[in-house]
Short mmCIF file of C-alpha atoms and ligand atoms in Angstrom, two decimals:
data_model
loop_
_atom_site.label_atom_id
_atom_site.label_comp_id
_atom_site.label_asym_id
_atom_site.label_seq_id
_atom_site.Cartn_x
_atom_site.Cartn_y
_atom_site.Cartn_z
CA MET A 1 -24.72 -34.15 61.77
CA LYS A 2 -23.11 -36.88 59.69
CA ASN A 3 -19.42 -36.19 59.49
CA TYR A 4 -18.08 -39.35 57.97
CA PHE A 5 -14.56 -37.95 57.82
CA GLU A 6 -14.25 -37.00 61.48
CA ASN A 7 -13.50 -40.45 62.84
CA LEU A 8 -11.30 -41.70 60.02
CA PRO A 9 -7.59 -42.22 60.56
CA GLN A 10 -5.28 -39.72 58.87
CA ILE A 11 -4.56 -40.57 55.21
CA GLN A 12 -0.84 -41.37 55.18
CA TYR A 13 1.85 -42.10 52.65
CA GLU A 14 2.25 -45.89 52.51
CA GLY A 15 4.01 -46.31 49.15
CA ALA A 16 3.01 -47.96 45.88
CA GLN A 17 3.04 -51.46 47.39
CA SER A 18 0.21 -50.66 49.78
CA ASN A 19 -3.20 -52.13 49.06
CA ASN A 20 -4.88 -49.72 51.43
CA PRO A 21 -7.12 -47.56 49.21
CA LEU A 22 -7.15 -44.85 51.88
CA SER A 23 -3.42 -44.16 51.64
CA PHE A 24 -1.10 -42.19 49.40
CA LYS A 25 1.02 -44.25 47.06
CA TYR A 26 3.28 -41.41 45.87
CA TYR A 27 2.37 -38.24 47.77
CA ASP A 28 4.87 -38.18 50.61
CA PRO A 29 4.58 -34.64 52.00
CA GLU A 30 7.97 -34.53 53.72
CA ARG A 31 9.98 -36.14 50.90
CA ILE A 32 12.61 -33.74 49.63
CA VAL A 33 12.51 -33.04 45.90
CA LEU A 34 15.00 -30.58 44.39
CA GLY A 35 15.82 -29.25 47.84
CA LYS A 36 12.36 -28.80 49.31
CA PRO A 37 9.55 -30.96 50.68
CA MET A 38 6.88 -32.21 48.32
CA LYS A 39 4.20 -30.38 50.29
CA GLU A 40 5.89 -27.05 49.52
CA HIS A 41 6.08 -27.82 45.80
CA LEU A 42 2.43 -28.85 45.84
CA PRO A 43 0.24 -26.48 47.85
CA PHE A 44 -3.06 -28.30 47.27
CA ALA A 45 -6.51 -26.82 47.68
CA MET A 46 -10.03 -28.19 47.98
CA ALA A 47 -12.72 -26.66 45.74
CA TRP A 48 -15.67 -25.95 48.04
CA TRP A 49 -18.21 -26.05 45.21
CA HIS A 50 -17.48 -29.51 43.88
CA ASN A 51 -16.46 -31.32 47.01
CA LEU A 52 -19.05 -29.99 49.44
CA CYS A 53 -21.87 -28.91 47.13
CA ALA A 54 -22.00 -30.93 43.87
CA GLU A 55 -24.28 -33.93 44.24
CA GLY A 56 -23.82 -35.43 40.80
CA ALA A 57 -26.81 -33.84 39.08
CA ASP A 58 -26.57 -33.48 35.31
CA MET A 59 -28.92 -32.32 32.55
CA PHE A 60 -30.58 -35.73 32.53
CA GLY A 61 -30.97 -36.53 36.19
CA ARG A 62 -30.80 -35.32 39.76
CA GLY A 63 -27.97 -35.90 42.15
CA THR A 64 -26.75 -39.29 43.30
CA THR A 65 -24.66 -38.21 46.30
CA ASP A 66 -26.13 -36.94 49.55
CA LYS A 67 -24.31 -33.79 50.56
CA ALA A 68 -26.83 -32.65 53.12
CA PHE A 69 -24.48 -34.23 55.69
CA GLY A 70 -27.42 -34.97 57.97
CA SER A 71 -28.76 -31.40 57.93
CA THR A 72 -31.70 -29.74 56.18
CA PRO A 73 -30.52 -28.64 52.71
CA ALA A 74 -30.24 -24.94 51.89
CA THR A 75 -30.26 -23.75 55.51
CA MET A 76 -27.55 -22.16 57.62
CA GLU A 77 -27.41 -25.46 59.50
CA HIS A 78 -26.44 -27.06 56.18
CA ALA A 79 -23.87 -24.33 55.50
CA LYS A 80 -22.25 -25.03 58.88
CA ALA A 81 -22.35 -28.79 58.29
CA LYS A 82 -20.40 -28.20 55.09
CA VAL A 83 -17.81 -26.23 57.03
CA ASP A 84 -17.46 -29.03 59.60
CA VAL A 85 -17.25 -31.74 56.95
CA GLY A 86 -14.95 -29.69 54.71
CA PHE A 87 -12.39 -28.99 57.42
CA ALA A 88 -12.44 -32.60 58.66
CA PHE A 89 -11.95 -33.74 55.04
CA MET A 90 -9.01 -31.41 54.41
CA GLN A 91 -7.41 -32.39 57.72
CA LYS A 92 -7.60 -36.10 56.94
CA LEU A 93 -5.77 -35.55 53.66
CA GLY A 94 -3.36 -32.85 54.85
CA ILE A 95 -4.73 -30.32 52.34
CA PRO A 96 -3.60 -26.86 53.43
CA TYR A 97 -5.97 -24.64 51.39
CA PHE A 98 -9.51 -24.23 50.09
CA CYS A 99 -11.08 -22.13 47.32
CA PHE A 100 -14.66 -20.84 47.35
CA HIS A 101 -17.38 -18.91 45.56
CA ASP A 102 -19.65 -16.75 47.69
CA VAL A 103 -22.70 -18.89 46.91
CA ASP A 104 -20.89 -22.13 47.77
CA LEU A 105 -20.83 -21.03 51.39
CA VAL A 106 -24.47 -20.15 52.10
CA PRO A 107 -27.85 -20.47 50.41
CA GLU A 108 -28.53 -17.32 48.42
CA ALA A 109 -31.49 -15.28 49.73
CA ASP A 110 -33.81 -13.21 47.55
CA ASP A 111 -32.44 -10.05 49.12
CA MET A 112 -28.72 -9.47 48.74
CA LYS A 113 -28.48 -7.87 52.18
CA GLU A 114 -29.66 -11.14 53.76
CA THR A 115 -27.21 -13.17 51.66
CA ASN A 116 -24.42 -10.90 52.86
CA ARG A 117 -25.51 -11.31 56.48
CA ARG A 118 -25.37 -15.08 56.05
CA LEU A 119 -21.93 -14.78 54.49
CA ASP A 120 -20.71 -12.79 57.48
CA GLU A 121 -22.06 -15.44 59.84
CA ILE A 122 -20.55 -18.39 57.99
CA THR A 123 -17.14 -16.78 57.54
CA ASP A 124 -17.01 -16.07 61.30
CA TYR A 125 -17.62 -19.79 61.78
CA MET A 126 -14.97 -20.68 59.18
CA LEU A 127 -12.39 -18.41 60.81
CA VAL A 128 -12.64 -20.38 64.04
CA LYS A 129 -12.04 -23.63 62.13
CA MET A 130 -9.16 -22.05 60.25
CA GLN A 131 -7.52 -21.01 63.49
CA GLU A 132 -8.02 -24.49 64.98
CA THR A 133 -6.65 -26.35 61.98
CA GLY A 134 -4.18 -23.96 60.31
CA ILE A 135 -5.99 -24.50 57.00
CA ARG A 136 -5.99 -21.37 54.83
CA CYS A 137 -7.83 -19.81 51.93
CA LEU A 138 -6.08 -19.99 48.54
CA TRP A 139 -8.56 -17.84 46.63
CA GLY A 140 -12.08 -16.56 46.64
CA THR A 141 -14.40 -15.59 43.84
CA ALA A 142 -17.96 -14.45 43.15
CA ASN A 143 -20.38 -16.70 41.30
CA MET A 144 -21.66 -14.28 38.68
CA PHE A 145 -23.04 -16.93 36.34
CA SER A 146 -25.72 -19.03 38.10
CA ASN A 147 -28.31 -16.42 39.04
CA PRO A 148 -30.71 -15.72 36.11
CA ARG A 149 -29.92 -12.00 36.36
CA TYR A 150 -26.55 -12.82 34.75
CA MET A 151 -28.09 -14.44 31.68
CA SER A 152 -26.51 -11.76 29.48
CA GLY A 153 -23.30 -11.44 31.43
CA ALA A 154 -22.05 -9.84 34.64
CA GLY A 155 -19.37 -7.31 33.69
CA SER A 156 -20.59 -7.70 30.10
CA THR A 157 -24.31 -7.42 30.89
CA SER A 158 -26.65 -5.30 28.81
CA SER A 159 -28.22 -3.86 31.99
CA ALA A 160 -26.66 -1.13 34.15
CA GLU A 161 -28.71 -2.44 37.07
CA VAL A 162 -27.32 -5.97 36.73
CA TYR A 163 -23.85 -4.43 36.46
CA CYS A 164 -24.38 -2.94 39.93
CA PHE A 165 -25.29 -6.39 41.29
CA ALA A 166 -22.10 -7.80 39.78
CA ALA A 167 -20.17 -4.94 41.41
CA ALA A 168 -21.88 -5.61 44.76
CA GLN A 169 -21.09 -9.32 44.60
CA THR A 170 -17.48 -8.63 43.63
CA LYS A 171 -17.12 -6.15 46.50
CA LYS A 172 -18.50 -8.61 49.04
CA ALA A 173 -16.49 -11.56 47.72
CA LEU A 174 -13.33 -9.42 47.95
CA GLU A 175 -14.16 -8.49 51.53
CA LEU A 176 -14.68 -12.17 52.39
CA THR A 177 -11.42 -13.12 50.68
CA VAL A 178 -9.57 -10.51 52.72
CA LYS A 179 -11.36 -11.59 55.92
CA LEU A 180 -10.31 -15.21 55.30
CA GLY A 181 -6.76 -14.18 54.36
CA GLY A 182 -7.06 -15.45 50.76
CA LYS A 183 -3.89 -15.32 48.66
CA GLY A 184 -5.77 -14.65 45.45
CA TYR A 185 -9.03 -13.49 43.91
CA VAL A 186 -10.36 -15.11 40.72
CA PHE A 187 -12.41 -13.79 37.85
CA TRP A 188 -13.83 -16.62 35.78
CA GLY A 189 -16.07 -15.11 33.11
CA GLY A 190 -18.65 -17.86 32.71
CA ARG A 191 -21.25 -15.54 31.21
CA GLU A 192 -18.79 -13.00 29.82
CA GLY A 193 -19.17 -13.83 26.16
CA TYR A 194 -21.81 -14.11 23.49
CA GLU A 195 -23.95 -16.41 21.40
CA THR A 196 -24.29 -14.13 18.38
CA LEU A 197 -22.70 -10.82 17.40
CA LEU A 198 -26.06 -9.78 15.96
CA ASN A 199 -27.12 -8.87 19.50
CA THR A 200 -23.72 -7.95 20.95
CA ASP A 201 -21.57 -4.80 21.17
CA MET A 202 -18.29 -6.58 21.77
CA LEU A 203 -16.11 -3.53 22.37
CA PHE A 204 -18.62 -2.00 24.79
CA GLU A 205 -18.80 -5.24 26.77
CA GLU A 206 -15.03 -5.59 26.82
CA LYS A 207 -14.61 -2.08 28.22
CA ASN A 208 -17.23 -2.71 30.89
CA ILE A 209 -15.53 -5.93 32.01
CA ALA A 210 -12.19 -4.11 32.21
CA ASN A 211 -13.83 -1.34 34.20
CA LEU A 212 -15.28 -3.81 36.71
CA MET A 213 -11.85 -5.37 37.13
CA ARG A 214 -10.22 -1.96 37.61
CA LEU A 215 -12.79 -1.08 40.27
CA ALA A 216 -12.16 -4.45 41.95
CA VAL A 217 -8.41 -3.81 42.01
CA GLU A 218 -8.86 -0.30 43.44
CA TYR A 219 -11.30 -1.50 46.09
CA GLY A 220 -9.31 -4.65 46.92
CA ARG A 221 -6.12 -2.67 47.45
CA SER A 222 -8.02 -0.12 49.58
CA ILE A 223 -9.16 -2.85 52.01
CA GLY A 224 -5.74 -4.45 52.30
CA PHE A 225 -5.82 -7.18 49.63
CA THR A 226 -2.17 -7.62 48.67
CA GLY A 227 -2.52 -10.88 46.74
CA ASP A 228 -2.91 -11.53 43.04
CA PHE A 229 -6.03 -11.13 41.00
CA TYR A 230 -6.45 -13.95 38.50
CA ILE A 231 -8.24 -14.40 35.23
CA GLU A 232 -9.18 -18.02 34.63
CA PRO A 233 -9.38 -18.46 30.85
CA LYS A 234 -11.97 -20.72 29.26
CA PRO A 235 -13.02 -20.61 25.61
CA LYS A 236 -16.63 -21.73 25.85
CA GLU A 237 -19.30 -23.28 28.09
CA PRO A 238 -21.64 -21.94 29.16
CA MET A 239 -21.31 -19.30 26.40
CA LYS A 240 -20.58 -20.24 22.82
CA HIS A 241 -17.70 -17.80 22.80
CA GLN A 242 -16.15 -16.52 26.03
CA TYR A 243 -13.97 -13.42 25.99
CA ASP A 244 -11.21 -14.96 28.15
CA PHE A 245 -10.69 -17.61 25.50
CA ASP A 246 -7.18 -18.65 26.50
CA ALA A 247 -4.12 -17.30 28.30
CA ALA A 248 -2.83 -15.34 25.30
CA THR A 249 -6.19 -13.64 24.81
CA ALA A 250 -6.57 -12.82 28.51
CA ILE A 251 -3.02 -11.46 28.73
CA GLY A 252 -3.62 -9.23 25.68
CA PHE A 253 -6.82 -7.93 27.28
CA LEU A 254 -5.09 -7.20 30.60
CA ARG A 255 -2.30 -5.29 28.86
CA LYS A 256 -4.73 -3.31 26.70
CA TYR A 257 -6.54 -2.07 29.80
CA GLY A 258 -3.48 -1.60 32.03
CA LEU A 259 -4.45 -4.39 34.42
CA ASP A 260 -1.41 -6.59 33.87
CA LYS A 261 0.44 -5.50 37.03
CA ASP A 262 -2.31 -6.73 39.34
CA PHE A 263 -3.42 -9.86 37.49
CA LYS A 264 -1.99 -13.29 36.76
CA MET A 265 -3.50 -16.42 35.22
CA ASN A 266 -5.30 -19.23 36.98
CA ILE A 267 -4.85 -22.02 34.44
CA GLU A 268 -7.27 -24.94 34.42
CA ALA A 269 -6.22 -28.08 32.57
CA ASN A 270 -9.72 -28.84 31.28
CA HIS A 271 -10.13 -25.30 29.93
CA ALA A 272 -6.82 -25.53 28.12
CA THR A 273 -7.90 -28.57 26.14
CA LEU A 274 -11.31 -27.03 25.43
CA ALA A 275 -9.40 -24.13 23.83
CA GLY A 276 -7.56 -26.58 21.60
CA HIS A 277 -4.32 -26.23 23.55
CA THR A 278 -2.37 -28.53 25.78
CA PHE A 279 -2.28 -27.78 29.51
CA GLN A 280 1.46 -27.30 29.08
CA HIS A 281 0.92 -24.67 26.37
CA GLU A 282 -1.31 -22.53 28.58
CA LEU A 283 1.18 -22.77 31.44
CA ARG A 284 4.07 -21.81 29.18
CA VAL A 285 2.23 -18.83 27.68
CA SER A 286 1.45 -17.60 31.20
CA ALA A 287 4.97 -18.22 32.48
CA ILE A 288 6.82 -16.46 29.66
CA ASN A 289 4.64 -13.42 30.24
CA GLY A 290 5.34 -13.42 33.99
CA MET A 291 1.72 -14.32 34.72
CA LEU A 292 1.71 -17.91 35.93
CA GLY A 293 -0.22 -17.54 39.16
CA SER A 294 -2.26 -20.59 40.12
CA ILE A 295 -3.57 -23.85 38.71
CA ASP A 296 -6.94 -25.57 38.67
CA ALA A 297 -5.73 -29.15 38.73
CA ASN A 298 -8.18 -31.35 36.89
CA GLN A 299 -8.51 -32.98 33.50
CA GLY A 300 -11.04 -33.19 30.70
CA ASP A 301 -11.95 -35.96 28.31
CA LEU A 302 -10.78 -35.39 24.77
CA LEU A 303 -13.65 -37.51 23.46
CA LEU A 304 -16.14 -35.07 24.96
CA GLY A 305 -16.48 -31.43 24.02
CA TRP A 306 -17.31 -30.07 27.46
CA ASP A 307 -15.88 -29.34 30.86
CA THR A 308 -15.91 -32.65 32.73
CA ASP A 309 -13.76 -31.50 35.68
CA GLU A 310 -12.29 -34.92 36.37
CA PHE A 311 -9.71 -35.68 39.02
CA PRO A 312 -6.31 -35.75 37.33
CA SER A 313 -5.06 -39.24 36.58
CA ASN A 314 -2.94 -38.53 33.50
CA VAL A 315 0.62 -38.71 34.80
CA TYR A 316 2.13 -37.63 31.48
CA ASP A 317 0.19 -34.34 31.52
CA ALA A 318 0.89 -33.83 35.22
CA THR A 319 4.59 -34.35 34.50
CA LEU A 320 4.60 -31.73 31.75
CA CYS A 321 2.65 -29.40 34.04
CA MET A 322 5.15 -29.80 36.86
CA TYR A 323 8.00 -29.34 34.38
CA GLU A 324 6.56 -25.91 33.54
CA VAL A 325 5.95 -25.07 37.18
CA LEU A 326 9.48 -26.05 38.23
CA LYS A 327 11.00 -24.12 35.32
CA ALA A 328 8.95 -21.09 36.33
CA GLY A 329 10.26 -21.34 39.90
CA GLY A 330 6.93 -22.48 41.42
CA LEU A 331 3.54 -20.88 41.77
CA THR A 332 2.52 -17.87 43.83
CA GLY A 333 -0.87 -19.63 44.13
CA GLY A 334 -1.47 -23.36 44.39
CA PHE A 335 -3.09 -26.46 42.94
CA ASN A 336 -6.84 -26.31 43.35
CA PHE A 337 -8.63 -29.58 42.63
CA ASP A 338 -11.45 -28.09 40.59
CA ALA A 339 -12.73 -31.62 40.12
CA LYS A 340 -15.68 -33.76 41.02
CA THR A 341 -16.21 -37.47 41.36
CA ARG A 342 -18.13 -39.12 38.51
CA ARG A 343 -21.89 -39.39 39.01
CA PRO A 344 -21.85 -43.10 39.92
CA SER A 345 -19.01 -42.52 42.42
CA ASN A 346 -21.50 -41.53 45.07
CA THR A 347 -20.00 -42.46 48.43
CA PHE A 348 -17.94 -40.50 50.96
CA GLU A 349 -15.03 -42.86 50.26
CA ASP A 350 -15.18 -41.78 46.61
CA MET A 351 -14.58 -38.17 47.67
CA LEU A 352 -11.37 -39.31 49.34
CA TYR A 353 -10.36 -41.53 46.42
CA GLY A 354 -10.70 -38.52 44.10
CA TYR A 355 -8.31 -36.44 46.17
CA ILE A 356 -5.90 -39.32 46.76
CA LEU A 357 -5.80 -39.90 42.99
CA GLY A 358 -5.22 -36.20 42.26
CA MET A 359 -2.54 -35.76 44.91
CA ASP A 360 -0.72 -38.95 43.88
CA THR A 361 -0.89 -37.97 40.20
CA PHE A 362 0.70 -34.59 40.92
CA ALA A 363 3.28 -36.18 43.22
CA LEU A 364 4.28 -38.47 40.34
CA GLY A 365 4.29 -35.47 38.03
CA LEU A 366 6.62 -33.63 40.38
CA LEU A 367 8.99 -36.59 40.75
CA ASN A 368 9.09 -37.12 36.98
CA ALA A 369 9.59 -33.46 36.19
CA ALA A 370 12.39 -33.18 38.73
CA ALA A 371 14.01 -36.27 37.18
CA MET A 372 13.72 -34.72 33.71
CA MET A 373 15.45 -31.59 34.94
CA GLU A 374 18.18 -33.57 36.68
CA ASP A 375 18.64 -35.72 33.59
CA GLY A 376 19.28 -32.55 31.60
CA ARG A 377 19.05 -34.04 28.10
CA ILE A 378 15.95 -32.10 27.14
CA ASP A 379 17.43 -28.81 28.32
CA ALA A 380 20.67 -29.58 26.55
CA PHE A 381 18.79 -30.32 23.35
CA ILE A 382 16.95 -27.00 23.44
CA GLN A 383 20.19 -25.15 24.01
CA LYS A 384 21.85 -26.90 21.11
CA LYS A 385 18.86 -26.38 18.84
CA TYR A 386 19.25 -22.59 18.89
CA GLU A 387 23.04 -22.50 19.16
CA THR A 388 23.73 -20.64 15.90
CA PHE A 389 22.16 -17.57 17.55
CA HIS A 390 24.74 -17.74 20.32
CA THR A 391 27.86 -19.06 18.64
CA THR A 392 28.02 -17.16 15.33
CA GLU A 393 28.69 -13.42 14.95
CA ILE A 394 25.59 -12.86 12.84
CA GLY A 395 23.46 -14.87 15.30
CA LYS A 396 24.65 -12.78 18.22
CA LYS A 397 23.82 -9.58 16.33
CA ILE A 398 20.28 -10.84 15.70
CA VAL A 399 19.81 -11.64 19.37
CA ASN A 400 21.14 -8.34 20.66
CA GLY A 401 19.10 -6.43 18.09
CA THR A 402 21.97 -4.67 16.36
CA ALA A 403 21.63 -6.30 12.92
CA THR A 404 19.80 -4.48 10.14
CA LEU A 405 17.52 -6.19 7.64
CA SER A 406 19.96 -5.32 4.85
CA GLU A 407 22.86 -6.82 6.76
CA LEU A 408 20.96 -10.05 7.28
CA ALA A 409 19.99 -10.12 3.62
CA ALA A 410 23.61 -9.52 2.57
CA TYR A 411 24.70 -12.44 4.75
CA ALA A 412 22.15 -14.73 3.11
CA GLU A 413 23.01 -13.54 -0.41
CA GLU A 414 26.68 -14.15 0.18
CA LYS A 415 25.96 -17.69 1.36
CA GLY A 416 23.72 -18.29 -1.63
CA SER A 417 22.12 -21.38 -0.15
CA THR A 418 21.84 -22.82 3.34
CA ARG A 419 21.59 -26.13 5.08
CA GLU A 420 18.43 -27.04 6.98
CA PRO A 421 18.49 -26.31 10.72
CA VAL A 422 19.18 -29.18 13.13
CA SER A 423 16.55 -31.90 13.52
CA GLY A 424 13.64 -31.27 15.90
CA ALA A 425 14.18 -34.83 17.17
CA GLN A 426 10.70 -35.03 18.68
CA GLU A 427 10.60 -38.81 18.67
CA ASN A 428 13.89 -39.05 20.49
CA LEU A 429 12.80 -36.49 23.07
CA HIS A 430 9.62 -38.43 23.80
CA SER A 431 11.75 -41.55 24.21
CA ILE A 432 13.98 -39.74 26.66
CA MET A 433 10.93 -38.64 28.60
CA ASN A 434 9.62 -42.21 28.71
CA ALA A 435 12.98 -43.53 29.84
CA VAL A 436 13.24 -40.94 32.59
CA MET A 437 9.66 -41.59 33.71
CA PHE A 438 9.64 -45.36 33.66
CA GLY A 439 13.31 -46.33 34.05
CA LYS A 440 14.09 -50.05 34.15
CA ARG A 441 11.18 -52.52 34.11
C1 XLS B 501 -15.88 -23.30 35.53
C2 XLS B 501 -14.77 -22.80 36.31
C3 XLS B 501 -15.12 -22.26 37.69
C4 XLS B 501 -14.01 -21.39 38.22
C5 XLS B 501 -14.39 -20.55 39.38
O1 XLS B 501 -15.70 -23.90 34.49
O2 XLS B 501 -13.79 -23.80 36.37
O3 XLS B 501 -15.43 -23.29 38.57
O4 XLS B 501 -12.87 -22.14 38.57
O5 XLS B 501 -15.51 -19.78 39.13
CA1 CA B 502 -11.82 -23.77 37.37
CA1 CA B 503 -13.89 -26.25 34.80
#
């Protein structure tokens, strides 16, 4: 078994001056930021599917990276090799969590009973590694989008039989998540959407998805799952239109079907931009609705219209992300690197470089966001911007809901005309952010 990572030295923080590519330049796990160590602000996770399974295949060519790890592909020997390599990888980087789909762990058999037997075997093997290393499961999920049976959806399928398979996969994935002590359980609705309404009963599909989620909550709670369920919004790809378009849509759906107490959002940066939003927007919408749960830390490419799942390198976006996370008081989940190396980055070292880049980018984001909060000018601006609601009698009445429409109208009529509100000062605020981020040169 080829376990390249096993004999490597631990990846350590060496600082920005270091030329060692296998070191952190900014991620210093024990460094105290706003009263707690960086590693507690940034509970990172490895995505099993990309890191241990994705070989760089795309629609135009097969894989470029060998992830057989010296074993025979699509065997239980291969599944175990991935466990060995995965845990060695996470240990070298000091990554405390992983996330998985059921089918990332073992090759899927034709018969579901055999797949489930394999899943039992591999999770027994993983549990031993987890005990040895202290590495934990952040969240689990069921892949209900790759198998051809889900071509017309899982919860939203047109077939009652397929619906039962989706239920069976959800049940098993929940059991595995509980067995591995997962903090969360994700629903990403890759096939829950449509291509044309000419062949789709949207309301019927919506109710069926909600029903599957309700059944999952009831079953999960009955087997001792106390964590959060997550919806991971994404507007499109693979479907033209996906029902969990963005955070606002998913939150509205959860409230409509009474699922909002058990669910939060898992926000992915790349999905946010595909929906025409910033990452920060999706985080804010989730946070102000009390549903900011976990984050899929990656980035897209605005020049491309699809989900590229790149390792985050954009420090500005990571800063705004961490600003939202700090303001929200942290995550109940963590930061899952749902990211893959580019197709020509086909070596084992590249896998490490991807994670080092992502962890350093988020460390910089955290440091910058903390500095923005300590600086206080942006907060002070926001407070000042809305001050007439807090300092004038009429403003206070609006805020506490005691003013009538007639009273407000009488106030305006008496004034006759008004001045414009204070400037939005966007340019100045961006300058402040730059100054805080880059300081003296
Ligand atoms: C795909 C999604 C998927 C979820 C988990 O775009 O990001 O990987 O995170 O099913
Ligand atoms: Ca994701
Ligand atoms: Ca994605």
